[in-house]
Every structure is written in structure tokens, then in C-alpha cells.
N, CA, C and O atoms as CSV, one atom per row, in Angstrom:
chain,resi,resn,atom,element,x,y,z
A,1,UNK,N,N,14.552,7.452,-4.055
A,1,UNK,CA,C,13.374,7.925,-3.369
A,1,UNK,C,C,12.453,6.729,-3.116
A,1,UNK,O,O,12.397,5.797,-3.918
A,2,UNK,N,N,11.739,6.766,-2.002
A,2,UNK,CA,C,10.795,5.703,-1.696
A,2,UNK,C,C,9.406,6.068,-2.206
A,2,UNK,O,O,9.015,7.236,-2.211
A,3,UNK,N,N,8.671,5.047,-2.633
A,3,UNK,CA,C,7.304,5.200,-3.126
A,3,UNK,C,C,6.417,4.177,-2.433
A,3,UNK,O,O,6.805,3.022,-2.253
A,4,UNK,N,N,5.216,4.613,-2.046
A,4,UNK,CA,C,4.233,3.724,-1.456
A,4,UNK,C,C,3.258,3.310,-2.549
A,4,UNK,O,O,2.635,4.155,-3.192
A,5,UNK,N,N,3.132,2.006,-2.753
A,5,UNK,CA,C,2.212,1.435,-3.731
A,5,UNK,C,C,1.069,0.804,-2.946
A,5,UNK,O,O,1.236,-0.269,-2.366
A,6,UNK,N,N,-0.092,1.460,-2.923
A,6,UNK,CA,C,-1.235,0.954,-2.157
A,6,UNK,C,C,-2.153,0.165,-3.074
A,6,UNK,O,O,-2.538,0.638,-4.144
A,7,UNK,N,N,-2.497,-1.032,-2.649
A,7,UNK,CA,C,-3.312,-1.944,-3.440
A,7,UNK,C,C,-4.778,-1.742,-3.061
A,7,UNK,O,O,-5.149,-1.922,-1.901
A,8,UNK,N,N,-5.610,-1.370,-4.032
A,8,UNK,CA,C,-7.042,-1.175,-3.820
A,8,UNK,C,C,-7.833,-2.113,-4.724
A,8,UNK,O,O,-7.490,-2.298,-5.892
A,9,UNK,N,N,-8.890,-2.703,-4.177
A,9,UNK,CA,C,-9.795,-3.538,-4.971
A,9,UNK,C,C,-11.131,-3.623,-4.258
A,9,UNK,O,O,-11.217,-3.462,-3.041
A,10,UNK,N,N,-12.167,-3.878,-5.032
A,10,UNK,CA,C,-13.479,-4.124,-4.442
A,10,UNK,C,C,-13.579,-5.602,-4.079
A,10,UNK,O,O,-12.812,-6.432,-4.566
A,11,UNK,N,N,-14.531,-5.907,-3.224
A,11,UNK,CA,C,-14.761,-7.318,-2.894
A,11,UNK,C,C,-15.153,-8.080,-4.156
A,11,UNK,O,O,-14.765,-9.236,-4.329
A,12,UNK,N,N,-15.916,-7.443,-5.035
A,12,UNK,CA,C,-16.316,-8.093,-6.285
A,12,UNK,C,C,-15.104,-8.409,-7.157
A,12,UNK,O,O,-15.026,-9.483,-7.754
A,13,UNK,N,N,-14.157,-7.469,-7.229
A,13,UNK,CA,C,-12.948,-7.721,-8.020
A,13,UNK,C,C,-12.152,-8.882,-7.436
A,13,UNK,O,O,-11.685,-9.755,-8.167
A,14,UNK,N,N,-12.004,-8.883,-6.121
A,14,UNK,CA,C,-11.268,-9.976,-5.485
A,14,UNK,C,C,-12.008,-11.302,-5.647
A,14,UNK,O,O,-11.390,-12.366,-5.688
A,15,UNK,N,N,-13.344,-11.229,-5.739
A,15,UNK,CA,C,-14.147,-12.426,-5.926
A,15,UNK,C,C,-13.983,-13.065,-7.289
A,15,UNK,O,O,-14.420,-14.196,-7.498
A,16,UNK,N,N,-13.351,-12.350,-8.234
A,16,UNK,CA,C,-13.116,-12.939,-9.551
A,16,UNK,C,C,-11.993,-13.967,-9.526
A,16,UNK,O,O,-11.807,-14.711,-10.489
A,17,UNK,N,N,-11.250,-14.010,-8.432
A,17,UNK,CA,C,-10.179,-15.002,-8.295
A,17,UNK,C,C,-10.800,-16.247,-7.671
A,17,UNK,O,O,-11.222,-16.211,-6.516
A,18,UNK,N,N,-10.861,-17.352,-8.423
A,18,UNK,CA,C,-11.451,-18.572,-7.866
A,18,UNK,C,C,-10.676,-19.022,-6.625
A,18,UNK,O,O,-9.450,-18.917,-6.588
A,19,UNK,N,N,-11.386,-19.522,-5.612
A,19,UNK,CA,C,-10.715,-19.978,-4.384
A,19,UNK,C,C,-9.559,-20.943,-4.658
A,19,UNK,O,O,-8.547,-20.914,-3.957
A,20,UNK,N,N,-9.706,-21.782,-5.659
A,20,UNK,CA,C,-8.650,-22.746,-5.984
A,20,UNK,C,C,-7.393,-22.059,-6.523
A,20,UNK,O,O,-6.313,-22.650,-6.515
A,21,UNK,N,N,-7.530,-20.810,-6.992
A,21,UNK,CA,C,-6.389,-20.078,-7.555
A,21,UNK,C,C,-5.818,-19.042,-6.592
A,21,UNK,O,O,-4.809,-18.409,-6.902
A,22,UNK,N,N,-6.446,-18.855,-5.425
A,22,UNK,CA,C,-6.013,-17.816,-4.490
A,22,UNK,C,C,-4.594,-18.076,-3.977
A,22,UNK,O,O,-3.808,-17.137,-3.854
A,23,UNK,N,N,-4.256,-19.329,-3.677
A,23,UNK,CA,C,-2.904,-19.633,-3.183
A,23,UNK,C,C,-1.858,-19.251,-4.229
A,23,UNK,O,O,-0.806,-18.712,-3.885
A,24,UNK,N,N,-2.136,-19.526,-5.491
A,24,UNK,CA,C,-1.195,-19.160,-6.552
A,24,UNK,C,C,-1.075,-17.646,-6.662
A,24,UNK,O,O,0.014,-17.128,-6.908
A,25,UNK,N,N,-2.192,-16.929,-6.483
A,25,UNK,CA,C,-2.180,-15.465,-6.534
A,25,UNK,C,C,-1.330,-14.892,-5.402
A,25,UNK,O,O,-0.545,-13.968,-5.616
A,26,UNK,N,N,-1.488,-15.442,-4.201
A,26,UNK,CA,C,-0.671,-15.014,-3.059
A,26,UNK,C,C,0.796,-15.322,-3.338
A,26,UNK,O,O,1.664,-14.495,-3.058
A,27,UNK,N,N,1.082,-16.492,-3.883
A,27,UNK,CA,C,2.460,-16.848,-4.192
A,27,UNK,C,C,3.072,-15.931,-5.240
A,27,UNK,O,O,4.272,-15.658,-5.199
A,28,UNK,N,N,2.258,-15.451,-6.180
A,28,UNK,CA,C,2.752,-14.471,-7.156
A,28,UNK,C,C,3.270,-13.223,-6.452
A,28,UNK,O,O,4.308,-12.678,-6.826
A,29,UNK,N,N,2.539,-12.771,-5.429
A,29,UNK,CA,C,2.976,-11.604,-4.661
A,29,UNK,C,C,4.290,-11.895,-3.939
A,29,UNK,O,O,5.195,-11.061,-3.938
A,30,UNK,N,N,4.398,-13.055,-3.335
A,30,UNK,CA,C,5.626,-13.405,-2.616
A,30,UNK,C,C,6.799,-13.536,-3.588
A,30,UNK,O,O,7.921,-13.157,-3.253
A,31,UNK,N,N,6.553,-14.067,-4.783
A,31,UNK,CA,C,7.600,-14.141,-5.805
A,31,UNK,C,C,8.015,-12.742,-6.253
A,31,UNK,O,O,9.196,-12.484,-6.486
A,32,UNK,N,N,7.036,-11.839,-6.372
A,32,UNK,CA,C,7.360,-10.461,-6.748
A,32,UNK,C,C,8.197,-9.801,-5.651
A,32,UNK,O,O,9.127,-9.052,-5.951
A,33,UNK,N,N,7.876,-10.072,-4.388
A,33,UNK,CA,C,8.709,-9.583,-3.281
A,33,UNK,C,C,10.159,-10.004,-3.493
A,33,UNK,O,O,11.078,-9.195,-3.364
A,34,UNK,N,N,10.352,-11.280,-3.821
A,34,UNK,CA,C,11.704,-11.811,-4.016
A,34,UNK,C,C,12.414,-11.112,-5.172
A,34,UNK,O,O,13.602,-10.806,-5.077
A,35,UNK,N,N,11.686,-10.857,-6.268
A,35,UNK,CA,C,12.304,-10.156,-7.406
A,35,UNK,C,C,12.689,-8.729,-7.027
A,35,UNK,O,O,13.753,-8.246,-7.413
A,36,UNK,N,N,11.815,-8.050,-6.266
A,36,UNK,CA,C,12.143,-6.691,-5.822
A,36,UNK,C,C,13.355,-6.691,-4.893
A,36,UNK,O,O,14.200,-5.800,-4.979
A,37,UNK,N,N,13.445,-7.681,-4.007
A,37,UNK,CA,C,14.618,-7.792,-3.117
A,37,UNK,C,C,15.883,-7.966,-3.945
A,37,UNK,O,O,16.882,-7.285,-3.715
A,38,UNK,N,N,15.836,-8.880,-4.909
A,38,UNK,CA,C,17.010,-9.174,-5.734
A,38,UNK,C,C,17.460,-7.958,-6.533
A,38,UNK,O,O,18.652,-7.790,-6.793
A,39,UNK,N,N,16.505,-7.102,-6.926
A,39,UNK,CA,C,16.855,-5.925,-7.724
A,39,UNK,C,C,17.208,-4.711,-6.864
A,39,UNK,O,O,17.620,-3.678,-7.392
A,40,UNK,N,N,17.049,-4.832,-5.534
A,40,UNK,CA,C,17.370,-3.725,-4.637
A,40,UNK,C,C,16.258,-2.710,-4.477
A,40,UNK,O,O,16.485,-1.653,-3.888
A,41,UNK,N,N,15.052,-2.992,-4.982
A,41,UNK,CA,C,13.938,-2.054,-4.897
A,41,UNK,C,C,13.039,-2.283,-3.693
A,41,UNK,O,O,12.252,-1.403,-3.344
A,42,UNK,N,N,13.132,-3.420,-3.059
A,42,UNK,CA,C,12.211,-3.789,-1.985
A,42,UNK,C,C,12.540,-3.058,-0.691
A,42,UNK,O,O,13.698,-3.021,-0.275
A,43,UNK,N,N,11.539,-2.482,-0.059
A,43,UNK,CA,C,11.659,-1.925,1.283
A,43,UNK,C,C,10.753,-2.717,2.215
A,43,UNK,O,O,11.208,-3.210,3.247
A,44,UNK,N,N,9.454,-2.846,1.857
A,44,UNK,CA,C,8.500,-3.570,2.709
A,44,UNK,C,C,7.243,-3.856,1.905
A,44,UNK,O,O,6.927,-3.131,0.961
A,45,UNK,N,N,6.531,-4.901,2.272
A,45,UNK,CA,C,5.191,-5.147,1.723
A,45,UNK,C,C,4.395,-5.944,2.738
A,45,UNK,O,O,4.946,-6.755,3.482
A,46,UNK,N,N,3.109,-5.705,2.759
A,46,UNK,CA,C,2.201,-6.421,3.656
A,46,UNK,C,C,0.821,-6.424,3.044
A,46,UNK,O,O,0.440,-5.498,2.328
A,47,UNK,N,N,0.085,-7.461,3.330
A,47,UNK,CA,C,-1.339,-7.497,3.027
A,47,UNK,C,C,-2.085,-7.049,4.271
A,47,UNK,O,O,-1.546,-7.100,5.377
A,48,UNK,N,N,-3.302,-6.617,4.095
A,48,UNK,CA,C,-4.113,-6.156,5.219
A,48,UNK,C,C,-5.333,-7.052,5.379
A,48,UNK,O,O,-5.803,-7.663,4.419
A,49,UNK,N,N,-5.833,-7.119,6.595
A,49,UNK,CA,C,-7.063,-7.851,6.860
A,49,UNK,C,C,-8.233,-7.106,6.226
A,49,UNK,O,O,-8.056,-5.998,5.719
A,50,UNK,N,N,-9.410,-7.693,6.247
A,50,UNK,CA,C,-10.603,-7.089,5.646
A,50,UNK,C,C,-10.896,-5.723,6.262
A,50,UNK,O,O,-10.567,-5.467,7.420
A,51,UNK,N,N,-11.519,-4.851,5.470
A,51,UNK,CA,C,-11.849,-3.501,5.939
A,51,UNK,C,C,-12.721,-3.535,7.183
A,51,UNK,O,O,-12.666,-2.617,8.002
A,52,UNK,N,N,-13.521,-4.573,7.335
A,52,UNK,CA,C,-14.406,-4.661,8.506
A,52,UNK,C,C,-13.633,-4.824,9.809
A,52,UNK,O,O,-14.212,-4.674,10.885
A,53,UNK,N,N,-12.335,-5.127,9.737
A,53,UNK,CA,C,-11.518,-5.265,10.953
A,53,UNK,C,C,-10.787,-3.974,11.298
A,53,UNK,O,O,-10.137,-3.886,12.340
A,54,UNK,N,N,-10.891,-2.969,10.425
A,54,UNK,CA,C,-10.148,-1.721,10.599
A,54,UNK,C,C,-10.914,-0.733,11.467
A,54,UNK,O,O,-12.086,-0.936,11.785
A,55,UNK,N,N,-10.237,0.325,11.837
A,55,UNK,CA,C,-10.848,1.404,12.620
A,55,UNK,C,C,-10.244,2.732,12.190
A,55,UNK,O,O,-9.109,2.797,11.719
A,56,UNK,N,N,-11.022,3.777,12.359
A,56,UNK,CA,C,-10.530,5.139,12.145
A,56,UNK,C,C,-10.398,5.782,13.524
A,56,UNK,O,O,-11.342,5.771,14.313
A,57,UNK,N,N,-9.233,6.336,13.806
A,57,UNK,CA,C,-8.965,6.981,15.092
A,57,UNK,C,C,-8.808,8.474,14.847
A,57,UNK,O,O,-8.027,8.897,13.995
A,58,UNK,N,N,-9.554,9.264,15.600
A,58,UNK,CA,C,-9.463,10.722,15.501
A,58,UNK,C,C,-9.436,11.300,16.911
A,58,UNK,O,O,-10.030,10.743,17.834
A,59,UNK,N,N,-8.742,12.418,17.061
A,59,UNK,CA,C,-8.791,13.180,18.304
A,59,UNK,C,C,-9.193,14.600,17.921
A,59,UNK,O,O,-8.495,15.275,17.164
A,60,UNK,N,N,-10.321,15.036,18.454
A,60,UNK,CA,C,-10.838,16.375,18.185
A,60,UNK,C,C,-11.120,17.041,19.521
A,60,UNK,O,O,-11.846,16.502,20.357
A,61,UNK,N,N,-10.544,18.208,19.711
A,61,UNK,CA,C,-10.722,18.948,20.965
A,61,UNK,C,C,-10.414,18.066,22.168
A,61,UNK,O,O,-11.099,18.129,23.189
A,62,UNK,N,N,-9.384,17.249,22.038
A,62,UNK,CA,C,-8.958,16.386,23.141
A,62,UNK,C,C,-9.807,15.150,23.344
A,62,UNK,O,O,-9.548,14.376,24.266
A,63,UNK,N,N,-10.813,14.941,22.511
A,63,UNK,CA,C,-11.699,13.776,22.648
A,63,UNK,C,C,-11.348,12.719,21.613
A,63,UNK,O,O,-11.201,13.009,20.425
A,64,UNK,N,N,-11.217,11.492,22.091
A,64,UNK,CA,C,-10.912,10.356,21.225
A,64,UNK,C,C,-12.190,9.817,20.601
A,64,UNK,O,O,-13.201,9.628,21.278
A,65,UNK,N,N,-12.125,9.575,19.308
A,65,UNK,CA,C,-13.230,8.951,18.580
A,65,UNK,C,C,-12.660,7.774,17.804
A,65,UNK,O,O,-11.685,7.926,17.068
A,66,UNK,N,N,-13.265,6.598,17.966
A,66,UNK,CA,C,-12.860,5.414,17.218
A,66,UNK,C,C,-14.087,4.896,16.480
A,66,UNK,O,O,-15.113,4.602,17.093
A,67,UNK,N,N,-13.974,4.787,15.163
A,67,UNK,CA,C,-15.066,4.303,14.327
A,67,UNK,C,C,-14.648,2.980,13.720
A,67,UNK,O,O,-13.566,2.869,13.142
A,68,UNK,N,N,-15.501,1.976,13.849
A,68,UNK,CA,C,-15.214,0.680,13.249
A,68,UNK,C,C,-15.324,0.755,11.734
A,68,UNK,O,O,-16.078,1.564,11.193
A,69,UNK,N,N,-14.551,-0.112,11.046
A,69,UNK,CA,C,-14.651,-0.225,9.601
A,69,UNK,C,C,-15.841,-1.094,9.235
A,69,UNK,O,O,-16.443,-1.676,10.137
A,70,UNK,N,N,-16.227,-1.222,7.946
A,70,UNK,CA,C,-15.562,-0.481,6.869
A,70,UNK,C,C,-15.824,1.021,6.997
A,70,UNK,O,O,-16.887,1.447,7.449
A,71,UNK,N,N,-14.860,1.788,6.601
A,71,UNK,CA,C,-14.859,3.200,6.954
A,71,UNK,C,C,-14.667,4.137,5.789
A,71,UNK,O,O,-14.664,5.353,5.982
A,72,UNK,N,N,-14.505,3.622,4.587
A,72,UNK,CA,C,-14.220,4.495,3.460
A,72,UNK,C,C,-15.470,4.712,2.628
A,72,UNK,O,O,-16.382,3.886,2.656
A,73,UNK,N,N,-15.526,5.799,1.898
A,73,UNK,CA,C,-16.692,6.187,1.113
A,73,UNK,C,C,-16.623,5.633,-0.301
A,73,UNK,O,O,-17.088,6.275,-1.243
A,74,UNK,N,N,-16.058,4.470,-0.454
A,74,UNK,CA,C,-15.924,3.867,-1.770
A,74,UNK,C,C,-16.059,2.362,-1.633
A,74,UNK,O,O,-15.944,1.817,-0.535
A,75,UNK,N,N,-16.298,1.703,-2.734
A,75,UNK,CA,C,-16.376,0.247,-2.709
A,75,UNK,C,C,-14.998,-0.386,-2.634
A,75,UNK,O,O,-14.850,-1.512,-2.157
A,76,UNK,N,N,-13.984,0.341,-3.108
A,76,UNK,CA,C,-12.636,-0.205,-3.069
A,76,UNK,C,C,-12.092,-0.161,-1.652
A,76,UNK,O,O,-12.381,0.756,-0.883
A,77,UNK,N,N,-11.300,-1.169,-1.324
A,77,UNK,CA,C,-10.692,-1.248,-0.010
A,77,UNK,C,C,-9.177,-1.332,-0.163
A,77,UNK,O,O,-8.668,-1.908,-1.125
A,78,UNK,N,N,-8.474,-0.754,0.792
A,78,UNK,CA,C,-7.030,-0.886,0.835
A,78,UNK,C,C,-6.725,-2.308,1.288
A,78,UNK,O,O,-7.060,-2.690,2.409
A,79,UNK,N,N,-6.091,-3.090,0.423
A,79,UNK,CA,C,-5.842,-4.494,0.718
A,79,UNK,C,C,-4.413,-4.809,1.092
A,79,UNK,O,O,-4.134,-5.881,1.629
A,80,UNK,N,N,-3.505,-3.894,0.817
A,80,UNK,CA,C,-2.103,-4.129,1.137
A,80,UNK,C,C,-1.252,-3.018,0.542
A,80,UNK,O,O,-1.762,-2.066,-0.048
A,81,UNK,N,N,0.045,-3.163,0.710
A,81,UNK,CA,C,0.935,-2.135,0.190
A,81,UNK,C,C,2.319,-2.708,-0.089
A,81,UNK,O,O,2.706,-3.744,0.451
A,82,UNK,N,N,3.037,-2.018,-0.930
A,82,UNK,CA,C,4.465,-2.222,-1.145
A,82,UNK,C,C,5.125,-0.875,-0.890
A,82,UNK,O,O,4.602,0.161,-1.300
A,83,UNK,N,N,6.244,-0.885,-0.231
A,83,UNK,CA,C,7.081,0.298,-0.105
A,83,UNK,C,C,8.345,-0.036,-0.882
A,83,UNK,O,O,9.081,-0.955,-0.525
A,84,UNK,N,N,8.589,0.723,-1.952
A,84,UNK,CA,C,9.708,0.415,-2.845
A,84,UNK,C,C,10.666,1.590,-2.931
A,84,UNK,O,O,10.314,2.730,-2.627
A,85,UNK,N,N,11.860,1.291,-3.343
A,85,UNK,CA,C,12.889,2.298,-3.602
A,85,UNK,C,C,13.028,2.391,-5.111
A,85,UNK,O,O,13.269,1.384,-5.777
A,86,UNK,N,N,12.877,3.602,-5.661
A,86,UNK,CA,C,12.985,3.800,-7.104
A,86,UNK,C,C,13.763,5.068,-7.386
A,86,UNK,O,O,13.715,6.025,-6.614
A,87,UNK,N,N,14.476,5.068,-8.495
A,87,UNK,CA,C,15.301,6.218,-8.870
A,87,UNK,C,C,14.468,7.341,-9.473
A,87,UNK,O,O,14.906,8.491,-9.496
A,88,UNK,N,N,13.263,7.018,-9.964
A,88,UNK,CA,C,12.426,8.036,-10.608
A,88,UNK,C,C,10.960,7.630,-10.504
A,88,UNK,O,O,10.629,6.496,-10.160
A,89,UNK,N,N,10.103,8.584,-10.809
A,89,UNK,CA,C,8.679,8.289,-10.846
A,89,UNK,C,C,8.346,7.259,-11.914
A,89,UNK,O,O,7.474,6.413,-11.715
A,90,UNK,N,N,9.037,7.329,-13.042
A,90,UNK,CA,C,8.800,6.368,-14.115
A,90,UNK,C,C,9.162,4.957,-13.666
A,90,UNK,O,O,8.446,4.005,-13.977
A,91,UNK,N,N,10.267,4.816,-12.939
A,91,UNK,CA,C,10.655,3.501,-12.440
A,91,UNK,C,C,9.643,3.019,-11.401
A,91,UNK,O,O,9.325,1.830,-11.359
A,92,UNK,N,N,9.134,3.920,-10.567
A,92,UNK,CA,C,8.139,3.549,-9.567
A,92,UNK,C,C,6.860,3.054,-10.241
A,92,UNK,O,O,6.243,2.102,-9.762
A,93,UNK,N,N,6.455,3.680,-11.339
A,93,UNK,CA,C,5.279,3.229,-12.086
A,93,UNK,C,C,5.510,1.815,-12.617
A,93,UNK,O,O,4.620,0.969,-12.541
A,94,UNK,N,N,6.691,1.562,-13.149
A,94,UNK,CA,C,7.016,0.225,-13.666
A,94,UNK,C,C,6.945,-0.810,-12.554
A,94,UNK,O,O,6.408,-1.900,-12.752
A,95,UNK,N,N,7.485,-0.474,-11.379
A,95,UNK,CA,C,7.457,-1.407,-10.254
A,95,UNK,C,C,6.020,-1.646,-9.782
A,95,UNK,O,O,5.651,-2.780,-9.477
A,96,UNK,N,N,5.214,-0.592,-9.720
A,96,UNK,CA,C,3.811,-0.732,-9.304
A,96,UNK,C,C,3.041,-1.598,-10.293
A,96,UNK,O,O,2.189,-2.392,-9.893
A,97,UNK,N,N,3.336,-1.448,-11.577
A,97,UNK,CA,C,2.649,-2.239,-12.599
A,97,UNK,C,C,2.971,-3.725,-12.481
A,97,UNK,O,O,2.198,-4.566,-12.940
A,98,UNK,N,N,4.104,-4.052,-11.872
A,98,UNK,CA,C,4.484,-5.452,-11.694
A,98,UNK,C,C,3.780,-6.142,-10.541
A,98,UNK,O,O,3.842,-7.366,-10.431
A,99,UNK,N,N,3.115,-5.391,-9.681
A,99,UNK,CA,C,2.406,-5.988,-8.542
A,99,UNK,C,C,1.235,-6.795,-9.102
A,99,UNK,O,O,0.401,-6.243,-9.820
A,100,UNK,N,N,1.155,-8.093,-8.787
A,100,UNK,CA,C,0.092,-8.922,-9.351
A,100,UNK,C,C,-1.314,-8.368,-9.145
A,100,UNK,O,O,-2.172,-8.562,-10.007
A,101,UNK,N,N,-1.576,-7.694,-8.046
A,101,UNK,CA,C,-2.915,-7.141,-7.793
A,101,UNK,C,C,-3.291,-6.036,-8.773
A,101,UNK,O,O,-4.461,-5.662,-8.841
A,102,UNK,N,N,-2.347,-5.506,-9.525
A,102,UNK,CA,C,-2.679,-4.473,-10.511
A,102,UNK,C,C,-3.572,-5.045,-11.610
A,102,UNK,O,O,-4.243,-4.291,-12.315
A,103,UNK,N,N,-3.589,-6.373,-11.763
A,103,UNK,CA,C,-4.447,-7.014,-12.759
A,103,UNK,C,C,-5.885,-7.159,-12.272
A,103,UNK,O,O,-6.788,-7.395,-13.075
A,104,UNK,N,N,-6.111,-7.019,-10.951
A,104,UNK,CA,C,-7.441,-7.211,-10.376
A,104,UNK,C,C,-8.045,-5.882,-9.937
A,104,UNK,O,O,-9.199,-5.589,-10.251
A,105,UNK,N,N,-7.280,-5.088,-9.222
A,105,UNK,CA,C,-7.745,-3.810,-8.708
A,105,UNK,C,C,-6.903,-2.691,-9.290
A,105,UNK,O,O,-6.647,-2.648,-10.493
A,106,UNK,N,N,-6.479,-1.791,-8.427
A,106,UNK,CA,C,-5.626,-0.688,-8.864
A,106,UNK,C,C,-4.555,-0.446,-7.812
A,106,UNK,O,O,-4.703,-0.816,-6.647
A,107,UNK,N,N,-3.483,0.176,-8.249
A,107,UNK,CA,C,-2.373,0.512,-7.365
A,107,UNK,C,C,-2.279,2.020,-7.313
A,107,UNK,O,O,-2.081,2.671,-8.339
A,108,UNK,N,N,-2.421,2.578,-6.126
A,108,UNK,CA,C,-2.264,4.017,-5.943
A,108,UNK,C,C,-0.814,4.254,-5.544
A,108,UNK,O,O,-0.329,3.675,-4.572
A,109,UNK,N,N,-0.131,5.097,-6.287
A,109,UNK,CA,C,1.308,5.318,-6.114
A,109,UNK,C,C,1.559,6.707,-5.530
A,109,UNK,O,O,1.127,7.717,-6.086
A,110,UNK,N,N,2.259,6.738,-4.411
A,110,UNK,CA,C,2.571,8.006,-3.738
A,110,UNK,C,C,4.068,8.082,-3.451
A,110,UNK,O,O,4.636,7.139,-2.900
A,111,UNK,N,N,4.722,9.199,-3.818
A,111,UNK,CA,C,6.087,9.414,-3.333
A,111,UNK,C,C,6.036,9.609,-1.818
A,111,UNK,O,O,5.099,10.209,-1.292
A,112,UNK,N,N,7.035,9.107,-1.137
A,112,UNK,CA,C,7.095,9.246,0.318
A,112,UNK,C,C,7.783,10.561,0.656
A,112,UNK,O,O,8.875,10.838,0.161
A,113,UNK,N,N,7.156,11.360,1.487
A,113,UNK,CA,C,7.731,12.614,1.971
A,113,UNK,C,C,8.669,12.256,3.116
A,113,UNK,O,O,8.235,11.724,4.137
A,114,UNK,N,N,9.926,12.542,2.950
A,114,UNK,CA,C,10.930,12.200,3.955
A,114,UNK,C,C,10.941,13.258,5.048
A,114,UNK,O,O,11.352,14.395,4.817
A,115,UNK,N,N,10.490,12.884,6.233
A,115,UNK,CA,C,10.517,13.812,7.368
A,115,UNK,C,C,11.915,13.862,7.958
A,115,UNK,O,O,12.579,12.837,8.109
A,116,UNK,N,N,12.337,15.028,8.276
A,116,UNK,CA,C,13.624,15.216,8.943
A,116,UNK,C,C,13.429,16.241,10.054
A,116,UNK,O,O,12.766,17.262,9.872
A,117,UNK,N,N,14.005,15.953,11.175
A,117,UNK,CA,C,13.924,16.901,12.301
A,117,UNK,C,C,14.808,18.099,11.985
A,117,UNK,O,O,15.992,17.940,11.688
A,118,UNK,N,N,14.228,19.309,12.049
A,118,UNK,CA,C,15.041,20.495,11.756
A,118,UNK,C,C,16.178,20.641,12.766
A,118,UNK,O,O,16.033,20.312,13.944
A,119,UNK,N,N,17.281,21.128,12.288
A,119,UNK,CA,C,18.399,21.369,13.195
A,119,UNK,C,C,18.114,22.602,14.024
A,119,UNK,O,O,17.381,23.491,13.592
A,120,UNK,N,N,18.684,22.660,15.204
A,120,UNK,CA,C,18.493,23.787,16.152
A,120,UNK,C,C,18.837,25.089,15.450
A,120,UNK,O,O,19.909,25.218,14.859
A,121,UNK,N,N,17.939,26.042,15.516
A,121,UNK,CA,C,18.189,27.374,14.968
A,121,UNK,C,C,17.938,27.501,13.479
A,121,UNK,O,O,18.142,28.573,12.909
A,122,UNK,N,N,17.494,26.411,12.829
A,122,UNK,CA,C,17.228,26.461,11.397
A,122,UNK,C,C,15.995,27.313,11.115
A,122,UNK,O,O,15.025,27.285,11.872
A,123,UNK,N,N,16.039,28.060,10.035
A,123,UNK,CA,C,14.923,28.890,9.615
A,123,UNK,C,C,13.997,28.059,8.727
A,123,UNK,O,O,14.475,27.277,7.906
A,124,UNK,N,N,12.668,28.219,8.882
A,124,UNK,CA,C,11.716,27.476,8.038
A,124,UNK,C,C,11.800,27.878,6.594
A,124,UNK,O,O,11.066,27.345,5.761
């Protein structure tokens, strides 16, 4: 089963990483990517730009609304994600705990709902 590991942190939490150590912190993430690939758990990972570059898109009654970020009602921001393959929820927790950002912010772990197109004539 696939699990989405979303990395959340406040600007203050991220500010605890001295600029001189940021490259090493980023490299820790890239090294973790490599370990996940080697173990067969890696699906995808990406970092995200600052919340101020994001937008919320909504369509209500046929009308498009776009709101600039930051857009969330919390100090924490979504900073990146890992999409991993795990045999169980317990294994997914272990993999999420290995993400270096778990030491600075928090990792929100969600099982991925696998969408499948219903076959013709299938009953709901």
C-alpha cells in the first residue's frame, strides 16, 4: 500500500537550522531518498516552495476563485512530501520517522486511497 508522508514545519522551526547546516540537512533528505530506493519503499519525494508562492483554487457555482498563499489557518506549512510503499501502517510509521524533517517539524501520514474506474455495469 502507498502512504503519503507530508512534511509540516513552522518558519520558526525551520529557522533553527543554521544556514551553514542547511546544505547538510538537504543532503540528509537526498540520502534518505537513496535508502528508500534501495529498500524498494521509494515512490516519490519533493520539497515545496514557500507557502507565500502557493494558491488555493476553488470552483463554486461555476465561478473560479484563486487565493494567494499563505493560505492555511496554522503556523505550520506543508514543506514537502514523500510517497512511499509500505506493507503495513506500522512500516509506514517507521519510514516516516526516518525522514530527517521529523526532527524539526512533523510528518503527517496518510494511506493513499487507490482510485479505480468502475467496470461497466458494476453495482456500487
